[in-house]
Amino acid sequence: MLPFLILIFSVYPLFIISFYFFSGCSPYNIDLKNIFLPPFVDFDFPFGTNEFGQNLACMIGKGMLNSLKVSSFASFVSFALGTALGLISGYFGGIRDLLISRLIDFFQGFPSLVFVIFIVAIFGGGDDKIILSLTVFGWTSFARIARVEAMRLKESDFILSARVIGLSSTMIILKYVLPFVVPAVFTQLFFSFSAFILAEGGLGFLGLRPAKSLSLGAIISDEMDYIMTYPRLVIFPGLALTSLVVIFNLLGQYIMKNKRRNRSL
């Protein structure tokens, strides 16, 4: 069932991204002679145009790529940072575990959205600022999972044998602990994708993204004045944002379900 749902929700984003790449359109072109063109009439404008005559499908395609770029960088940086800190905390224990655990508790207890809005409002809404602000809080979920797995593995017989033969802690972590921790943390990567896409869209909706960085949230916000007369201007980008979030959530659930099934065999 989950693969079928993933396929269904993927059709819409794949169509828009394919159109953006193959049509050669520009999401920034303004054509006041073709304002509010209806959808599904001209193949060059499959979703019609907005109040400035801009190609709505092209704008959504660019917005989706921007969302995927920001969420990808933020997710992978959070993945790397969280996994590394979780391994150190879980494997070594002691004062390092205490400090990293308290750091995780602090960031998970702090209102992340308030911090992200503060950083973006002060330093600007560029991609690098958003990635940094999302990563500051995103690493904690990866670190918790990696810490638990490292604590479980460090008392295993093969780890104790590696210590007996004189392997260094760094070699043991890289060669014997990390390969078991990464699959456990990998599932969280897809849920982070989903959360970061939603966060980036929310920042765009609040007007905290620069105009040159088209955001699905910003498109929705800009067209809210026309929601009663031209609801498609809000519905189409809203569907794109929803589809991306749902796809990565379903992928995470599918991988998690398969892991549980494999453990039960």
mmCIF file of C-alpha atoms in Angstrom:
data_model
loop_
_atom_site.group_PDB
_atom_site.id
_atom_site.type_symbol
_atom_site.label_atom_id
_atom_site.label_comp_id
_atom_site.label_asym_id
_atom_site.label_seq_id
_atom_site.Cartn_x
_atom_site.Cartn_y
_atom_site.Cartn_z
ATOM 1 C CA MET A 1 0.000 0.000 0.000
ATOM 2 C CA LEU A 2 2.761 2.455 0.926
ATOM 3 C CA PRO A 3 4.647 2.074 -2.407
ATOM 4 C CA PHE A 4 1.394 2.739 -4.259
ATOM 5 C CA LEU A 5 0.742 5.897 -2.214
ATOM 6 C CA ILE A 6 4.313 7.076 -2.785
ATOM 7 C CA LEU A 7 3.829 6.597 -6.532
ATOM 8 C CA ILE A 8 0.523 8.483 -6.521
ATOM 9 C CA PHE A 9 1.902 11.462 -4.604
ATOM 10 C CA SER A 10 5.025 11.526 -6.806
ATOM 11 C CA VAL A 11 3.137 12.080 -10.066
ATOM 12 C CA TYR A 12 2.360 15.754 -9.450
ATOM 13 C CA PRO A 13 5.863 16.868 -8.330
ATOM 14 C CA LEU A 14 7.543 14.874 -11.104
ATOM 15 C CA PHE A 15 5.289 16.475 -13.720
ATOM 16 C CA ILE A 16 6.060 20.004 -12.486
ATOM 17 C CA ILE A 17 9.823 19.466 -12.213
ATOM 18 C CA SER A 18 9.926 17.809 -15.644
ATOM 19 C CA PHE A 19 7.997 20.717 -17.128
ATOM 20 C CA TYR A 20 10.385 23.222 -15.526
ATOM 21 C CA PHE A 21 13.483 21.507 -16.939
ATOM 22 C CA PHE A 22 12.221 20.645 -20.414
ATOM 23 C CA SER A 23 10.119 23.710 -21.228
ATOM 24 C CA GLY A 24 12.957 26.209 -20.830
ATOM 25 C CA CYS A 25 10.599 28.625 -19.081
ATOM 26 C CA SER A 26 11.650 31.379 -16.673
ATOM 27 C CA PRO A 27 9.781 31.792 -13.375
ATOM 28 C CA TYR A 28 10.741 35.484 -13.231
ATOM 29 C CA ASN A 29 9.436 36.648 -16.630
ATOM 30 C CA ILE A 30 6.587 39.180 -16.398
ATOM 31 C CA ASP A 31 4.049 39.431 -19.217
ATOM 32 C CA LEU A 32 1.248 41.867 -18.407
ATOM 33 C CA LYS A 33 -0.546 40.961 -21.660
ATOM 34 C CA ASN A 34 -1.169 37.418 -20.363
ATOM 35 C CA ILE A 35 -2.329 37.952 -16.795
ATOM 36 C CA PHE A 36 -4.607 35.380 -15.142
ATOM 37 C CA LEU A 37 -4.521 32.931 -18.030
ATOM 38 C CA PRO A 38 -6.680 29.895 -17.147
ATOM 39 C CA PRO A 39 -5.046 26.507 -16.566
ATOM 40 C CA PHE A 40 -5.001 23.542 -18.980
ATOM 41 C CA VAL A 41 -5.575 25.721 -22.044
ATOM 42 C CA ASP A 42 -2.033 26.347 -23.308
ATOM 43 C CA PHE A 43 0.651 23.678 -22.851
ATOM 44 C CA ASP A 44 3.227 26.444 -22.301
ATOM 45 C CA PHE A 45 1.161 27.555 -19.304
ATOM 46 C CA PRO A 46 -0.346 24.329 -17.888
ATOM 47 C CA PHE A 47 -1.398 26.000 -14.628
ATOM 48 C CA GLY A 48 -2.082 29.396 -16.165
ATOM 49 C CA THR A 49 -0.512 32.671 -15.060
ATOM 50 C CA ASN A 50 -0.748 34.993 -12.068
ATOM 51 C CA GLU A 51 -1.497 38.726 -11.789
ATOM 52 C CA PHE A 52 1.862 39.573 -13.394
ATOM 53 C CA GLY A 53 1.537 37.088 -16.233
ATOM 54 C CA GLN A 54 4.180 34.804 -14.710
ATOM 55 C CA ASN A 55 4.044 31.118 -15.560
ATOM 56 C CA LEU A 56 2.609 29.501 -12.408
ATOM 57 C CA ALA A 57 3.843 25.976 -13.203
ATOM 58 C CA CYS A 58 7.334 27.341 -13.819
ATOM 59 C CA MET A 59 7.290 29.242 -10.515
ATOM 60 C CA ILE A 60 6.145 26.136 -8.634
ATOM 61 C CA GLY A 61 8.871 24.042 -10.295
ATOM 62 C CA LYS A 62 11.551 26.510 -9.235
ATOM 63 C CA GLY A 63 10.063 26.696 -5.734
ATOM 64 C CA MET A 64 10.089 22.917 -5.385
ATOM 65 C CA LEU A 65 13.744 22.706 -6.439
ATOM 66 C CA ASN A 66 14.658 25.422 -3.931
ATOM 67 C CA SER A 67 12.810 23.553 -1.178
ATOM 68 C CA LEU A 68 14.552 20.296 -2.074
ATOM 69 C CA LYS A 69 17.952 22.006 -2.168
ATOM 70 C CA VAL A 70 17.569 23.621 1.264
ATOM 71 C CA SER A 71 16.076 20.513 2.880
ATOM 72 C CA SER A 72 18.748 18.250 1.330
ATOM 73 C CA PHE A 73 21.683 20.285 2.607
ATOM 74 C CA ALA A 74 20.108 20.801 6.034
ATOM 75 C CA SER A 75 19.201 17.113 6.361
ATOM 76 C CA PHE A 76 22.604 15.737 5.356
ATOM 77 C CA VAL A 77 24.513 18.195 7.536
ATOM 78 C CA SER A 78 22.216 17.335 10.459
ATOM 79 C CA PHE A 79 22.666 13.638 9.676
ATOM 80 C CA ALA A 80 26.468 13.880 9.723
ATOM 81 C CA LEU A 81 26.689 16.117 12.786
ATOM 82 C CA GLY A 82 24.061 14.255 14.803
ATOM 83 C CA THR A 83 25.473 10.823 14.007
ATOM 84 C CA ALA A 84 29.017 11.879 14.946
ATOM 85 C CA LEU A 85 27.968 13.438 18.265
ATOM 86 C CA GLY A 86 25.646 10.527 19.053
ATOM 87 C CA LEU A 87 28.448 8.020 18.459
ATOM 88 C CA ILE A 88 30.832 9.937 20.720
ATOM 89 C CA SER A 89 28.198 10.262 23.426
ATOM 90 C CA GLY A 90 27.029 6.646 23.347
ATOM 91 C CA TYR A 91 30.372 4.918 22.884
ATOM 92 C CA PHE A 92 32.578 6.849 25.290
ATOM 93 C CA GLY A 93 29.978 7.744 27.938
ATOM 94 C CA GLY A 94 31.121 9.684 30.997
ATOM 95 C CA ILE A 95 31.449 13.448 30.846
ATOM 96 C CA ARG A 96 31.164 13.485 27.054
ATOM 97 C CA ASP A 97 27.853 11.655 27.210
ATOM 98 C CA LEU A 98 26.602 14.002 29.925
ATOM 99 C CA LEU A 99 27.517 17.157 28.002
ATOM 100 C CA ILE A 100 26.123 15.998 24.664
ATOM 101 C CA SER A 101 22.939 14.651 26.301
ATOM 102 C CA ARG A 102 22.335 17.987 28.041
ATOM 103 C CA LEU A 103 22.995 19.768 24.745
ATOM 104 C CA ILE A 104 20.406 17.579 23.027
ATOM 105 C CA ASP A 105 17.873 18.244 25.786
ATOM 106 C CA PHE A 106 18.487 21.991 25.560
ATOM 107 C CA PHE A 107 17.967 22.236 21.804
ATOM 108 C CA GLN A 108 14.964 19.908 21.804
ATOM 109 C CA GLY A 109 13.351 21.886 24.615
ATOM 110 C CA PHE A 110 14.002 25.253 22.955
ATOM 111 C CA PRO A 111 11.297 26.576 20.548
ATOM 112 C CA SER A 112 13.124 25.917 17.305
ATOM 113 C CA LEU A 113 10.769 27.896 15.059
ATOM 114 C CA VAL A 114 11.292 31.054 17.138
ATOM 115 C CA PHE A 115 15.072 30.663 16.867
ATOM 116 C CA VAL A 116 14.963 30.032 13.107
ATOM 117 C CA ILE A 117 12.748 33.085 12.526
ATOM 118 C CA PHE A 118 15.078 35.177 14.710
ATOM 119 C CA ILE A 119 18.209 34.102 12.801
ATOM 120 C CA VAL A 120 16.603 34.634 9.397
ATOM 121 C CA ALA A 121 15.109 38.000 10.388
ATOM 122 C CA ILE A 122 18.469 39.278 11.680
ATOM 123 C CA PHE A 123 20.911 37.814 9.153
ATOM 124 C CA GLY A 124 18.679 37.438 6.109
ATOM 125 C CA GLY A 125 16.779 34.612 4.422
ATOM 126 C CA GLY A 126 19.540 33.307 2.178
ATOM 127 C CA ASP A 127 19.843 29.566 1.679
ATOM 128 C CA ASP A 128 23.004 29.351 3.784
ATOM 129 C CA LYS A 129 21.364 31.118 6.740
ATOM 130 C CA ILE A 130 18.292 28.887 6.595
ATOM 131 C CA ILE A 131 20.372 25.709 6.293
ATOM 132 C CA LEU A 132 22.474 26.775 9.284
ATOM 133 C CA SER A 133 19.467 27.646 11.437
ATOM 134 C CA LEU A 134 17.667 24.395 10.574
ATOM 135 C CA THR A 135 20.791 22.338 11.245
ATOM 136 C CA VAL A 136 21.243 23.869 14.713
ATOM 137 C CA PHE A 137 18.116 22.001 15.808
ATOM 138 C CA GLY A 138 17.898 19.221 13.223
ATOM 139 C CA TRP A 139 20.923 17.257 14.423
ATOM 140 C CA THR A 140 19.385 16.322 17.793
ATOM 141 C CA SER A 141 17.022 13.629 16.497
ATOM 142 C CA PHE A 142 19.915 11.899 14.690
ATOM 143 C CA ALA A 143 22.131 12.165 17.766
ATOM 144 C CA ARG A 144 19.559 10.505 20.042
ATOM 145 C CA ILE A 145 19.190 7.501 17.747
ATOM 146 C CA ALA A 146 22.957 7.161 17.197
ATOM 147 C CA ARG A 147 23.616 7.442 20.944
ATOM 148 C CA VAL A 148 21.197 4.647 21.806
ATOM 149 C CA GLU A 149 22.604 2.363 19.119
ATOM 150 C CA ALA A 150 26.211 3.054 20.150
ATOM 151 C CA MET A 151 25.416 2.324 23.819
ATOM 152 C CA ARG A 152 23.835 -0.977 22.786
ATOM 153 C CA LEU A 153 26.706 -2.006 20.520
ATOM 154 C CA LYS A 154 29.681 -1.081 22.688
ATOM 155 C CA GLU A 155 29.052 -4.021 25.037
ATOM 156 C CA SER A 156 28.715 -6.527 22.189
ATOM 157 C CA ASP A 157 31.142 -9.449 22.028
ATOM 158 C CA PHE A 158 32.718 -8.382 18.726
ATOM 159 C CA ILE A 159 33.401 -4.889 20.102
ATOM 160 C CA LEU A 160 34.981 -6.338 23.259
ATOM 161 C CA SER A 161 37.112 -8.624 21.065
ATOM 162 C CA ALA A 162 38.262 -5.650 19.015
ATOM 163 C CA ARG A 163 39.366 -3.899 22.189
ATOM 164 C CA VAL A 164 41.252 -6.985 23.374
ATOM 165 C CA ILE A 165 43.334 -7.178 20.199
ATOM 166 C CA GLY A 166 44.324 -3.534 20.679
ATOM 167 C CA LEU A 167 42.280 -1.630 18.092
ATOM 168 C CA SER A 168 41.888 2.070 18.840
ATOM 169 C CA SER A 169 38.508 3.524 19.765
ATOM 170 C CA THR A 170 38.447 5.512 16.528
ATOM 171 C CA MET A 171 39.038 2.379 14.446
ATOM 172 C CA ILE A 172 36.401 0.431 16.366
ATOM 173 C CA ILE A 173 33.801 3.176 15.889
ATOM 174 C CA LEU A 174 34.512 3.583 12.173
ATOM 175 C CA LYS A 175 34.840 -0.105 11.339
ATOM 176 C CA TYR A 176 32.406 -1.863 13.673
ATOM 177 C CA VAL A 177 29.976 0.629 15.229
ATOM 178 C CA LEU A 178 29.246 3.106 12.449
ATOM 179 C CA PRO A 179 28.054 0.495 9.881
ATOM 180 C CA PHE A 180 25.358 -0.623 12.347
ATOM 181 C CA VAL A 181 24.390 2.890 13.433
ATOM 182 C CA VAL A 182 23.940 4.429 9.986
ATOM 183 C CA PRO A 183 21.010 2.172 8.939
ATOM 184 C CA ALA A 184 19.238 2.955 12.216
ATOM 185 C CA VAL A 185 19.691 6.699 11.685
ATOM 186 C CA PHE A 186 18.959 6.600 7.950
ATOM 187 C CA THR A 187 15.193 6.415 8.411
ATOM 188 C CA GLN A 188 15.196 9.697 10.304
ATOM 189 C CA LEU A 189 16.735 11.350 7.245
ATOM 190 C CA PHE A 190 13.454 11.150 5.337
ATOM 191 C CA PHE A 191 11.435 12.580 8.206
ATOM 192 C CA SER A 192 13.947 15.437 8.409
ATOM 193 C CA PHE A 193 13.507 16.092 4.693
ATOM 194 C CA SER A 194 9.781 16.426 5.286
ATOM 195 C CA ALA A 195 10.147 18.696 8.324
ATOM 196 C CA PHE A 196 12.702 20.966 6.648
ATOM 197 C CA ILE A 197 10.614 21.332 3.480
ATOM 198 C CA LEU A 198 7.695 22.428 5.655
ATOM 199 C CA ALA A 199 9.929 24.794 7.644
ATOM 200 C CA GLU A 200 11.356 26.386 4.494
ATOM 201 C CA GLY A 201 7.844 26.832 3.133
ATOM 202 C CA GLY A 202 6.732 28.411 6.403
ATOM 203 C CA LEU A 203 9.587 30.916 6.306
ATOM 204 C CA GLY A 204 8.646 31.796 2.747
ATOM 205 C CA PHE A 205 5.008 32.261 3.739
ATOM 206 C CA LEU A 206 6.090 34.660 6.505
ATOM 207 C CA GLY A 207 8.063 36.714 3.974
ATOM 208 C CA LEU A 208 11.477 35.733 5.336
ATOM 209 C CA ARG A 209 12.846 34.473 2.030
ATOM 210 C CA PRO A 210 14.440 36.816 -0.551
ATOM 211 C CA ALA A 211 12.422 37.396 -3.707
ATOM 212 C CA LYS A 212 15.073 35.795 -5.933
ATOM 213 C CA SER A 213 14.789 32.536 -3.950
ATOM 214 C CA LEU A 214 11.345 31.414 -4.990
ATOM 215 C CA SER A 215 9.673 29.483 -2.201
ATOM 216 C CA LEU A 216 6.421 27.546 -2.341
ATOM 217 C CA GLY A 217 5.377 29.260 0.866
ATOM 218 C CA ALA A 218 6.135 32.682 -0.620
ATOM 219 C CA ILE A 219 4.079 31.874 -3.736
ATOM 220 C CA ILE A 220 1.131 30.867 -1.548
ATOM 221 C CA SER A 221 1.487 34.007 0.577
ATOM 222 C CA ASP A 222 1.708 36.334 -2.439
ATOM 223 C CA GLU A 223 -1.432 34.871 -4.006
ATOM 224 C CA MET A 224 -3.606 34.813 -0.875
ATOM 225 C CA ASP A 225 -5.330 38.029 -2.041
ATOM 226 C CA TYR A 226 -6.747 36.085 -4.989
ATOM 227 C CA ILE A 227 -7.819 32.941 -3.143
ATOM 228 C CA MET A 228 -11.523 33.679 -3.673
ATOM 229 C CA THR A 229 -11.358 34.796 -7.312
ATOM 230 C CA TYR A 230 -8.466 32.632 -8.558
ATOM 231 C CA PRO A 231 -8.080 29.820 -6.002
ATOM 232 C CA ARG A 232 -5.795 27.829 -8.331
ATOM 233 C CA LEU A 233 -3.020 30.340 -7.594
ATOM 234 C CA VAL A 234 -2.969 29.015 -4.016
ATOM 235 C CA ILE A 235 -4.138 25.445 -4.594
ATOM 236 C CA PHE A 236 -1.435 24.410 -7.090
ATOM 237 C CA PRO A 237 1.593 25.519 -4.997
ATOM 238 C CA GLY A 238 -0.161 24.211 -1.876
ATOM 239 C CA LEU A 239 -0.516 20.788 -3.493
ATOM 240 C CA ALA A 240 3.165 20.836 -4.449
ATOM 241 C CA LEU A 241 4.250 21.585 -0.889
ATOM 242 C CA THR A 242 1.886 18.976 0.539
ATOM 243 C CA SER A 243 3.018 16.336 -1.968
ATOM 244 C CA LEU A 244 6.699 16.779 -1.104
ATOM 245 C CA VAL A 245 6.041 16.559 2.632
ATOM 246 C CA VAL A 246 3.828 13.478 2.278
ATOM 247 C CA ILE A 247 6.247 11.676 -0.078
ATOM 248 C CA PHE A 248 9.186 11.857 2.322
ATOM 249 C CA ASN A 249 6.999 10.921 5.284
ATOM 250 C CA LEU A 250 5.738 7.868 3.417
ATOM 251 C CA LEU A 251 9.271 6.909 2.379
ATOM 252 C CA GLY A 252 10.378 7.086 6.015
ATOM 253 C CA GLN A 253 7.433 4.959 7.127
ATOM 254 C CA TYR A 254 8.084 2.435 4.349
ATOM 255 C CA ILE A 255 11.749 2.004 5.312
ATOM 256 C CA MET A 256 10.847 1.760 9.005
ATOM 257 C CA LYS A 257 8.207 -0.871 8.259
ATOM 258 C CA ASN A 258 10.669 -2.952 6.224
ATOM 259 C CA LYS A 259 13.277 -2.789 8.993
ATOM 260 C CA ARG A 260 10.758 -4.046 11.534
ATOM 261 C CA ARG A 261 9.714 -6.836 9.200
ATOM 262 C CA ASN A 262 13.324 -7.908 8.648
ATOM 263 C CA ARG A 263 13.988 -7.950 12.407
ATOM 264 C CA SER A 264 11.011 -10.194 13.001
ATOM 265 C CA LEU A 265 12.241 -12.780 10.468
#
